PDB file of C-alpha atoms in Angstrom:
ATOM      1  CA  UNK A 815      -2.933   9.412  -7.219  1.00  0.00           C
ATOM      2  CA  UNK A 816      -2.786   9.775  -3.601  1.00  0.00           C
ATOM      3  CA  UNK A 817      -2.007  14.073  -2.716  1.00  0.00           C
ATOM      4  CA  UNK A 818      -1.811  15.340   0.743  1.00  0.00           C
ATOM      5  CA  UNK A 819      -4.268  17.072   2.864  1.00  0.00           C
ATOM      6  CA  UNK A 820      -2.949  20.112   2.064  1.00  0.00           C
ATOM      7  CA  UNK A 821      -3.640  20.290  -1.197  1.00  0.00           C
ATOM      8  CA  UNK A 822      -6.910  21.482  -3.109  1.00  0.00           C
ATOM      9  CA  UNK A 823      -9.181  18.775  -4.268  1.00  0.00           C
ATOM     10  CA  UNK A 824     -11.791  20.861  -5.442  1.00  0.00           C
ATOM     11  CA  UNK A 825      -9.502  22.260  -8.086  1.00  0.00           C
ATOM     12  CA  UNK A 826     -11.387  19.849 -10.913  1.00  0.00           C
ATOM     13  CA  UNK A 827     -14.481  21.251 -10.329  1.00  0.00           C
ATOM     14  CA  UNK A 828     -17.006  22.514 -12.374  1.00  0.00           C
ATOM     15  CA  UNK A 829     -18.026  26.454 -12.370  1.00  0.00           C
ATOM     16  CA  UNK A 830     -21.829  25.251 -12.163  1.00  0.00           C
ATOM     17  CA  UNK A 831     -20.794  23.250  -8.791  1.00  0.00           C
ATOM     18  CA  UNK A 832     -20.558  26.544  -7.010  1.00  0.00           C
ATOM     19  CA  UNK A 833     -23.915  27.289  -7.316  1.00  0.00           C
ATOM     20  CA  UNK A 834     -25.202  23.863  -4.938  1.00  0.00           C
ATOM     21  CA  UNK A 835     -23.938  22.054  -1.688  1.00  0.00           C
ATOM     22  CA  UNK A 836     -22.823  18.657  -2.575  1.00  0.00           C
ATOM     23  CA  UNK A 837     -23.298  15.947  -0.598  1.00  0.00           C
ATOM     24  CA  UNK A 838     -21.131  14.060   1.774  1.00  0.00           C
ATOM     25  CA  UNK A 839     -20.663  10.102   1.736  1.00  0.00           C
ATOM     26  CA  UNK A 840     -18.920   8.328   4.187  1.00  0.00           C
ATOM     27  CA  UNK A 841     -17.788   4.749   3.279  1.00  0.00           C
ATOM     28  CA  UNK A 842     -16.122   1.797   5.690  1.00  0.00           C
ATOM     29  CA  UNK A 843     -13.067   0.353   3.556  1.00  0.00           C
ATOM     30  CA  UNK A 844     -13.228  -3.273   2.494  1.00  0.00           C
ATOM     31  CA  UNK A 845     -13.023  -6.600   4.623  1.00  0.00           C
ATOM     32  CA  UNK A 846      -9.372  -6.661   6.001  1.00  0.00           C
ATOM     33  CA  UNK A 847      -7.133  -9.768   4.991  1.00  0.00           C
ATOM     34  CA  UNK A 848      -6.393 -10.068   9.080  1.00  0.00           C
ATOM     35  CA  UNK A 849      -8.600 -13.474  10.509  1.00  0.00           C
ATOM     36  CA  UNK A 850     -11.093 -13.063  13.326  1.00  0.00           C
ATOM     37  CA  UNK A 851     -11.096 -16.631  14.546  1.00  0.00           C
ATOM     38  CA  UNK A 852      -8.876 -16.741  16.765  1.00  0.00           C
ATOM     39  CA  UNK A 853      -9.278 -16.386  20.743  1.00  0.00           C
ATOM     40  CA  UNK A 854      -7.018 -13.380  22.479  1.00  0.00           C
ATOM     41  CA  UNK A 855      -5.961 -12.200  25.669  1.00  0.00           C
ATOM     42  CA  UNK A 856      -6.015  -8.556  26.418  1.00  0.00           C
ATOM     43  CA  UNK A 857      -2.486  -8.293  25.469  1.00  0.00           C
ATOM     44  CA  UNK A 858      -2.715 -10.768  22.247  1.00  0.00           C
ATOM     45  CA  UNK A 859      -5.777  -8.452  21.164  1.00  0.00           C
ATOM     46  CA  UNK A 860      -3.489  -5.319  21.532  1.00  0.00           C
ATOM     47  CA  UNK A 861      -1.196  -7.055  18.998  1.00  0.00           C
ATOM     48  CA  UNK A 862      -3.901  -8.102  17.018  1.00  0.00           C
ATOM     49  CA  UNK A 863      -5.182  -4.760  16.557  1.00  0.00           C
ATOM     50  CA  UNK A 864      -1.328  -3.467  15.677  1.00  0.00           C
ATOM     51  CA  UNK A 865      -1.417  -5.837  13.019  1.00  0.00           C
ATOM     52  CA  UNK A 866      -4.436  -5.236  11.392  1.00  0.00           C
ATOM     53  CA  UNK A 867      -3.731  -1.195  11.214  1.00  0.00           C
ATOM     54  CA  UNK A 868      -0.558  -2.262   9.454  1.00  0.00           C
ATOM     55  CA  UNK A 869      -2.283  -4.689   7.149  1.00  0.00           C
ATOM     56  CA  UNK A 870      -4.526  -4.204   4.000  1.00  0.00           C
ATOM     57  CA  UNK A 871      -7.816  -5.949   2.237  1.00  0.00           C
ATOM     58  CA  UNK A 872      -8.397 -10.024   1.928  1.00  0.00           C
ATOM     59  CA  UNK A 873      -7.682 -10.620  -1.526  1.00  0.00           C
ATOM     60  CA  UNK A 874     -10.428 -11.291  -4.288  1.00  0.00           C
ATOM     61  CA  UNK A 875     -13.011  -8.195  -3.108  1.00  0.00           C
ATOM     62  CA  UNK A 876     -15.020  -6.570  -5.757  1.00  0.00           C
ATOM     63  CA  UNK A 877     -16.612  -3.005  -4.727  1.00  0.00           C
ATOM     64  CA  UNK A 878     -19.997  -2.622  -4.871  1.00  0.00           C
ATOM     65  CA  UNK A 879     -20.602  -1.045  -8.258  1.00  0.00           C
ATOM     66  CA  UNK A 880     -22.934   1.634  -6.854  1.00  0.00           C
ATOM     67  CA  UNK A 881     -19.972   2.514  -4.397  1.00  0.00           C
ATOM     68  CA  UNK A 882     -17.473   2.679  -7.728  1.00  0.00           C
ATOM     69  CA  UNK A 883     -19.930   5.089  -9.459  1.00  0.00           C
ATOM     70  CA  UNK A 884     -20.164   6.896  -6.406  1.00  0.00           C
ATOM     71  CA  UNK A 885     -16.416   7.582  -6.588  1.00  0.00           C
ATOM     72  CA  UNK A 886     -16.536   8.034 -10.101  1.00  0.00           C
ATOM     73  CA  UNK A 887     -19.308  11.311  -9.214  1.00  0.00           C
ATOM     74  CA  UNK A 888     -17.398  12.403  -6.542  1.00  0.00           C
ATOM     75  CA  UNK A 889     -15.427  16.227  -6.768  1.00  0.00           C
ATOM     76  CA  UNK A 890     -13.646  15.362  -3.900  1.00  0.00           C
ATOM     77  CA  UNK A 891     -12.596  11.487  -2.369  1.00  0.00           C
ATOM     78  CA  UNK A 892     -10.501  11.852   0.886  1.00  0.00           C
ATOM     79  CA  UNK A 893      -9.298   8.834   2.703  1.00  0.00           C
ATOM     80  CA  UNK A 894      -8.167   7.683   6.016  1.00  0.00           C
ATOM     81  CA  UNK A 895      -4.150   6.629   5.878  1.00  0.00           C
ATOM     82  CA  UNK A 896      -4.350   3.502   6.888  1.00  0.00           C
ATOM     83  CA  UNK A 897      -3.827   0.807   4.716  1.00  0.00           C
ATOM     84  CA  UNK A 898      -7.266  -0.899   4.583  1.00  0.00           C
ATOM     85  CA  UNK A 899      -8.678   2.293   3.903  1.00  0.00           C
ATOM     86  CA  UNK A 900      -5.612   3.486   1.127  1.00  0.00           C
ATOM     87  CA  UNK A 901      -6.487  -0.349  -0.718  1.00  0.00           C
ATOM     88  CA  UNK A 902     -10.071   0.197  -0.211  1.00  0.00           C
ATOM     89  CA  UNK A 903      -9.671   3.849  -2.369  1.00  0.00           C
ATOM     90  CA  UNK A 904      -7.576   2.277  -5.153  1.00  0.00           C
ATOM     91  CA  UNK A 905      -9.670  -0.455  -6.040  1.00  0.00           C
ATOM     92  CA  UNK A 906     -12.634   2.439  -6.152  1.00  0.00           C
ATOM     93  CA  UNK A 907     -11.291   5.457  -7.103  1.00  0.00           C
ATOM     94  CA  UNK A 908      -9.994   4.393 -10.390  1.00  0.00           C
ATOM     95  CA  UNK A 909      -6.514   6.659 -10.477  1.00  0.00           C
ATOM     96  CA  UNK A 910      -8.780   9.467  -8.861  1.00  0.00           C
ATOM     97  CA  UNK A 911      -6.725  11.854  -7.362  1.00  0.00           C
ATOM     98  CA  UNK A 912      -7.516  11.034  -3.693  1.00  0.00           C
ATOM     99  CA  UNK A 913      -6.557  13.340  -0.533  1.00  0.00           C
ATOM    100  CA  UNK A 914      -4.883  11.119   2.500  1.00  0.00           C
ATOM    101  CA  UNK A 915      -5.497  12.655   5.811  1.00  0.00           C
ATOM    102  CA  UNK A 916      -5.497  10.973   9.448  1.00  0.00           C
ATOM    103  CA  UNK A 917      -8.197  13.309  10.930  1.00  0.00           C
ATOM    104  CA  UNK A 918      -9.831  10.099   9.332  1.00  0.00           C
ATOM    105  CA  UNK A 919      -8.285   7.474  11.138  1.00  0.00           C
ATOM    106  CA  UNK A 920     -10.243   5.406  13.537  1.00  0.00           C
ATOM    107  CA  UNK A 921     -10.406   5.845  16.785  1.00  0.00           C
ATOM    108  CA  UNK A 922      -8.678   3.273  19.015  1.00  0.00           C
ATOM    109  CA  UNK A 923      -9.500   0.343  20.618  1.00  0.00           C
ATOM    110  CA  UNK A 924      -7.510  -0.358  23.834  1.00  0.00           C
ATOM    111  CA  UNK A 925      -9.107  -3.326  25.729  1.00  0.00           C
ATOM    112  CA  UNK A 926      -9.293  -3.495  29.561  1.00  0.00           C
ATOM    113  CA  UNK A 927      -6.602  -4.975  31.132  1.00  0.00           C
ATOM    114  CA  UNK A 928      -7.651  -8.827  32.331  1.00  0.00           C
ATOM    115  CA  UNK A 929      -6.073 -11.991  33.097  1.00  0.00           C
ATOM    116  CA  UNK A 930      -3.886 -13.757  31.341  1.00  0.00           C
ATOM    117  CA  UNK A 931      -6.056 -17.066  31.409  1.00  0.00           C
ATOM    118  CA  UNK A 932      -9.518 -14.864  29.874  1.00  0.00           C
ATOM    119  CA  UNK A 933      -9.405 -15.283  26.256  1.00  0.00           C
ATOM    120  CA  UNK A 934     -12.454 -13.343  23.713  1.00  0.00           C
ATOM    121  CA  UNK A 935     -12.328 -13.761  19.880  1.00  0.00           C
ATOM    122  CA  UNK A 936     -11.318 -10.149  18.339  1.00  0.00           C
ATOM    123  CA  UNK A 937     -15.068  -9.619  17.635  1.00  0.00           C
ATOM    124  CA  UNK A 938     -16.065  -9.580  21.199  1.00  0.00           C
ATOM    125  CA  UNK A 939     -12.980  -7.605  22.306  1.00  0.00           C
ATOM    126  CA  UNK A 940     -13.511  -4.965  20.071  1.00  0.00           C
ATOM    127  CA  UNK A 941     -17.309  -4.662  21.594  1.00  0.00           C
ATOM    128  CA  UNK A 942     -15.465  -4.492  24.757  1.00  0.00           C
ATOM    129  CA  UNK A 943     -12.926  -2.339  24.228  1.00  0.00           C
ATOM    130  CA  UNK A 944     -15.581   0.438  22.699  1.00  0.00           C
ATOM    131  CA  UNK A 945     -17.478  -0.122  25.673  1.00  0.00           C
ATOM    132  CA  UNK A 946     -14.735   0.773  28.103  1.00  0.00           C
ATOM    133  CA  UNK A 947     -13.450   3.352  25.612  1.00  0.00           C
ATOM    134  CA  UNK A 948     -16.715   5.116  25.298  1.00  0.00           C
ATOM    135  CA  UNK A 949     -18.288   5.076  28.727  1.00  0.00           C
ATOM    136  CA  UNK A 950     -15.747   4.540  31.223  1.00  0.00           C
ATOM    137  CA  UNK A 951     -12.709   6.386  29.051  1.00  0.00           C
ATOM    138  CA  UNK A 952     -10.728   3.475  29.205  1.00  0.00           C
ATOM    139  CA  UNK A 953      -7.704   4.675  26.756  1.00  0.00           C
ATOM    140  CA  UNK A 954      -4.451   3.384  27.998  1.00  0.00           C
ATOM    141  CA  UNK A 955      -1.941   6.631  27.278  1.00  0.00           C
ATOM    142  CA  UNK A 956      -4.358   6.633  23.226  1.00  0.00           C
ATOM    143  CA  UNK A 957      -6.633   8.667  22.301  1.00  0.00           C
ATOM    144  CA  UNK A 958      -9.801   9.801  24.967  1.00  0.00           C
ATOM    145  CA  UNK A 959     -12.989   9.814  23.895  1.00  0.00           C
ATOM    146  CA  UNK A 960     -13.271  13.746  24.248  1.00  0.00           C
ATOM    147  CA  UNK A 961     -10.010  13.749  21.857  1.00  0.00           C
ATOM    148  CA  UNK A 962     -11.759  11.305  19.391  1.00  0.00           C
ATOM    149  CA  UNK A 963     -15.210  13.707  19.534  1.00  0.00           C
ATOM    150  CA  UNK A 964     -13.232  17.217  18.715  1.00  0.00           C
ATOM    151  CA  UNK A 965     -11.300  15.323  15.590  1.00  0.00           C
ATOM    152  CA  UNK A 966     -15.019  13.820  14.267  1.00  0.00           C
ATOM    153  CA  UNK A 967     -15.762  17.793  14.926  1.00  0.00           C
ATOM    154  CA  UNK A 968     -12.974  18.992  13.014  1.00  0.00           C
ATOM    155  CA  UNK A 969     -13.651  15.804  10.352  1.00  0.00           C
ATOM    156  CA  UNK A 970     -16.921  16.950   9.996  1.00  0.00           C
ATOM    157  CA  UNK A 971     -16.176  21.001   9.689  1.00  0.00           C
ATOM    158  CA  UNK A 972     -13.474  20.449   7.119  1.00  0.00           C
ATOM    159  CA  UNK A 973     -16.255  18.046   4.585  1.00  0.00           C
ATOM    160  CA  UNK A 974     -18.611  20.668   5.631  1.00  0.00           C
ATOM    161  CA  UNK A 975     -16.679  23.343   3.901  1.00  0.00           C
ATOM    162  CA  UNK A 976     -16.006  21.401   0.737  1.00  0.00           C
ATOM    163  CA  UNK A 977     -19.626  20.175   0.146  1.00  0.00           C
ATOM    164  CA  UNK A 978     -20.966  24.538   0.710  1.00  0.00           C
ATOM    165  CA  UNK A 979     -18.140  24.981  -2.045  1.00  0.00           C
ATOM    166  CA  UNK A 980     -20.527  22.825  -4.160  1.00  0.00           C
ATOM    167  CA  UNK A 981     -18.324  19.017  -4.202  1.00  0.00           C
ATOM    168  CA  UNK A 982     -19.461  15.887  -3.593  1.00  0.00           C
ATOM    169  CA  UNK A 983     -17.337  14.509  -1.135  1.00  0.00           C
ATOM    170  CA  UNK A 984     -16.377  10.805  -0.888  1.00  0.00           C
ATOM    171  CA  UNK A 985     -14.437   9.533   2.241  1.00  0.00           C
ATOM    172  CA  UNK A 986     -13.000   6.471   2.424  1.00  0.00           C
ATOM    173  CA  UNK A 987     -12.531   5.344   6.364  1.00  0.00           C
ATOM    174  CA  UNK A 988     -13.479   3.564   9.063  1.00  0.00           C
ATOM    175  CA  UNK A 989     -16.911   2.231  10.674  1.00  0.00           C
ATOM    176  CA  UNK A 990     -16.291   3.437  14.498  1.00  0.00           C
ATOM    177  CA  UNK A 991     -15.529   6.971  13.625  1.00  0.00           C
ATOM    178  CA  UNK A 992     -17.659   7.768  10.287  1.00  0.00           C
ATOM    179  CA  UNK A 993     -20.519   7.002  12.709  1.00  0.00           C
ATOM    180  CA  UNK A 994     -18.691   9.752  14.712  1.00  0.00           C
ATOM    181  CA  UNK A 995     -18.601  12.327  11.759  1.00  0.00           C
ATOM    182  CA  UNK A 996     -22.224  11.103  10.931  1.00  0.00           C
ATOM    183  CA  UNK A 997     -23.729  12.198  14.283  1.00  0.00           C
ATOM    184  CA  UNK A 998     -21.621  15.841  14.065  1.00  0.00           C
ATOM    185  CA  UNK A 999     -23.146  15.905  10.344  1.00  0.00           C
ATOM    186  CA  UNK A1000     -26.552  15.792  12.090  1.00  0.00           C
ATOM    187  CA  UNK A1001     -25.850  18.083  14.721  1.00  0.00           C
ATOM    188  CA  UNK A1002     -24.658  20.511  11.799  1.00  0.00           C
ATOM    189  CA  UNK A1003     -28.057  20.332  10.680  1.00  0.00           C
ATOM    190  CA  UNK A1004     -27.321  17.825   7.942  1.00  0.00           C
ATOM    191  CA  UNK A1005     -29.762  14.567   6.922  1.00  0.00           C
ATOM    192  CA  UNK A1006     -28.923  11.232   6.259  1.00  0.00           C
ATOM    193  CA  UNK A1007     -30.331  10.484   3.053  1.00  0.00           C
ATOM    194  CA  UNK A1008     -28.384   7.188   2.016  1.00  0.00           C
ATOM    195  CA  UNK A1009     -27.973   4.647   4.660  1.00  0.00           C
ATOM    196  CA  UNK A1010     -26.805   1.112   3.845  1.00  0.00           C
ATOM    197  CA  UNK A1011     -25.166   0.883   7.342  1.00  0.00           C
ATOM    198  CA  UNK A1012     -21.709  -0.011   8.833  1.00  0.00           C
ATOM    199  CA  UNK A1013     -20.653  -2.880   7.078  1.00  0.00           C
ATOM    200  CA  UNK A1014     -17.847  -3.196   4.601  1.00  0.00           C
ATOM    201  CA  UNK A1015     -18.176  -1.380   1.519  1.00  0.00           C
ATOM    202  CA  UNK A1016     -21.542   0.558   2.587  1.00  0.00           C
ATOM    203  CA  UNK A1017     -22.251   4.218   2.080  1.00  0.00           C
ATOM    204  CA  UNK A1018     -23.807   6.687   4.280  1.00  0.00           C
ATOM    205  CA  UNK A1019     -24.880   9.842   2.508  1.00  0.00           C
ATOM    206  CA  UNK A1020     -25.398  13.195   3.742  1.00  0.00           C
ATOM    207  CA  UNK A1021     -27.176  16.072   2.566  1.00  0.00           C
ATOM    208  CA  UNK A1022     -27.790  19.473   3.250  1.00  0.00           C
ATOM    209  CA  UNK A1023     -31.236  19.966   4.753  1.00  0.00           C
TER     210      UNK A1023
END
């Protein structure tokens, strides 16, 4: 059952769970049903990036069973609410009560404006667009980079909190700005312990040094 942000997910938990930090897992959602091969211009790749926020998971996707058991030990699953991540939380989470909240939502992608005869596949625009986003602040009216740092801050504060309350917490995002969280994890002094990269389905775990 999806709840809101606002609500308690830690009210489940165990009186012995108070006496530990849990850990903290960050997970990027399944492989979207949207198709990569095509070729773009800037402004078809700004479409193409609308659509695939709208849209869900390719059909026929199994979770990792380590990432299902992970969910089913977790105290606390929270979840970007966008749709690949909301699909990618059912088909893990079992019924879980799960907590939706877009301080998990990832950070955007605006690509440089170019002519309209240059054409990239969505792979290589996306590269491109994080480039410009990240080093030359290249946002188009979205969110800056400095915006997109203080919400992996705030991310990474509010998990924070819940883990030193003694849950395992379980969040179900995106790859761009997990990595974000992950390096404001570190920075909080916490160690990655569990790292099977960015790719779909794959956990990075935290813990508590």
């Amino acid at each position: 059952m999806m709840t809101s942000a606002t609500q308690n997910p830690l009210a489940a938990r165990t009186p012995d769970s108070a006496h530990r930090t849990g850990c903290i897992t960050l997970v990027r959602h399944g492989r979207p049903a949207l198709s990569r091969k095509c070729w773009l211009t800037s402004e078809g790749y700004r479409d193409w990036w609308r659509r695939y926020d709208l849209g869900g998971l390719q059909a026929g996707q199994t979770p990792p069973p380590e990432l299902v058991e992970a969910a089913r030990k977790a105290d606390a699953i929270f979840v970007s609410t966008l749709p690949r991540a909301q699909e990618t939380a059912r088909a893990v989470a079992d019924g879980r009560d799960i907590v939706m909240d877009a301080i998990f939502v990832e950070a955007p992608l605006p690509p440089p404006h170019t002519p309209s005869w240059f054409k990239m596949p969505p792979r290589l625009w996306g590269v491109t667009a994080r480039i410009w986003w990240h080093l030359f602040n290249h946002n188009d009216g979205q969110e800056s980079r400095r915006e997109a740092e203080q919400r992996a801050d705030r991310a990474a504060q509010l998990l924070i909190e819940e883990a030193e309350q003694g849950a395992d917490v379980l969040v179900l995002a995106h790859g761009y700005f997990n990595h974000m969280i992950g390096r404001k994890l570190k920075a909080y002094g916490w160690r990655l312990t569990l790292d099977q990269g960015f790719k779909y389905w794959c956990q990075r775990r935290f813990e508590k040094h």
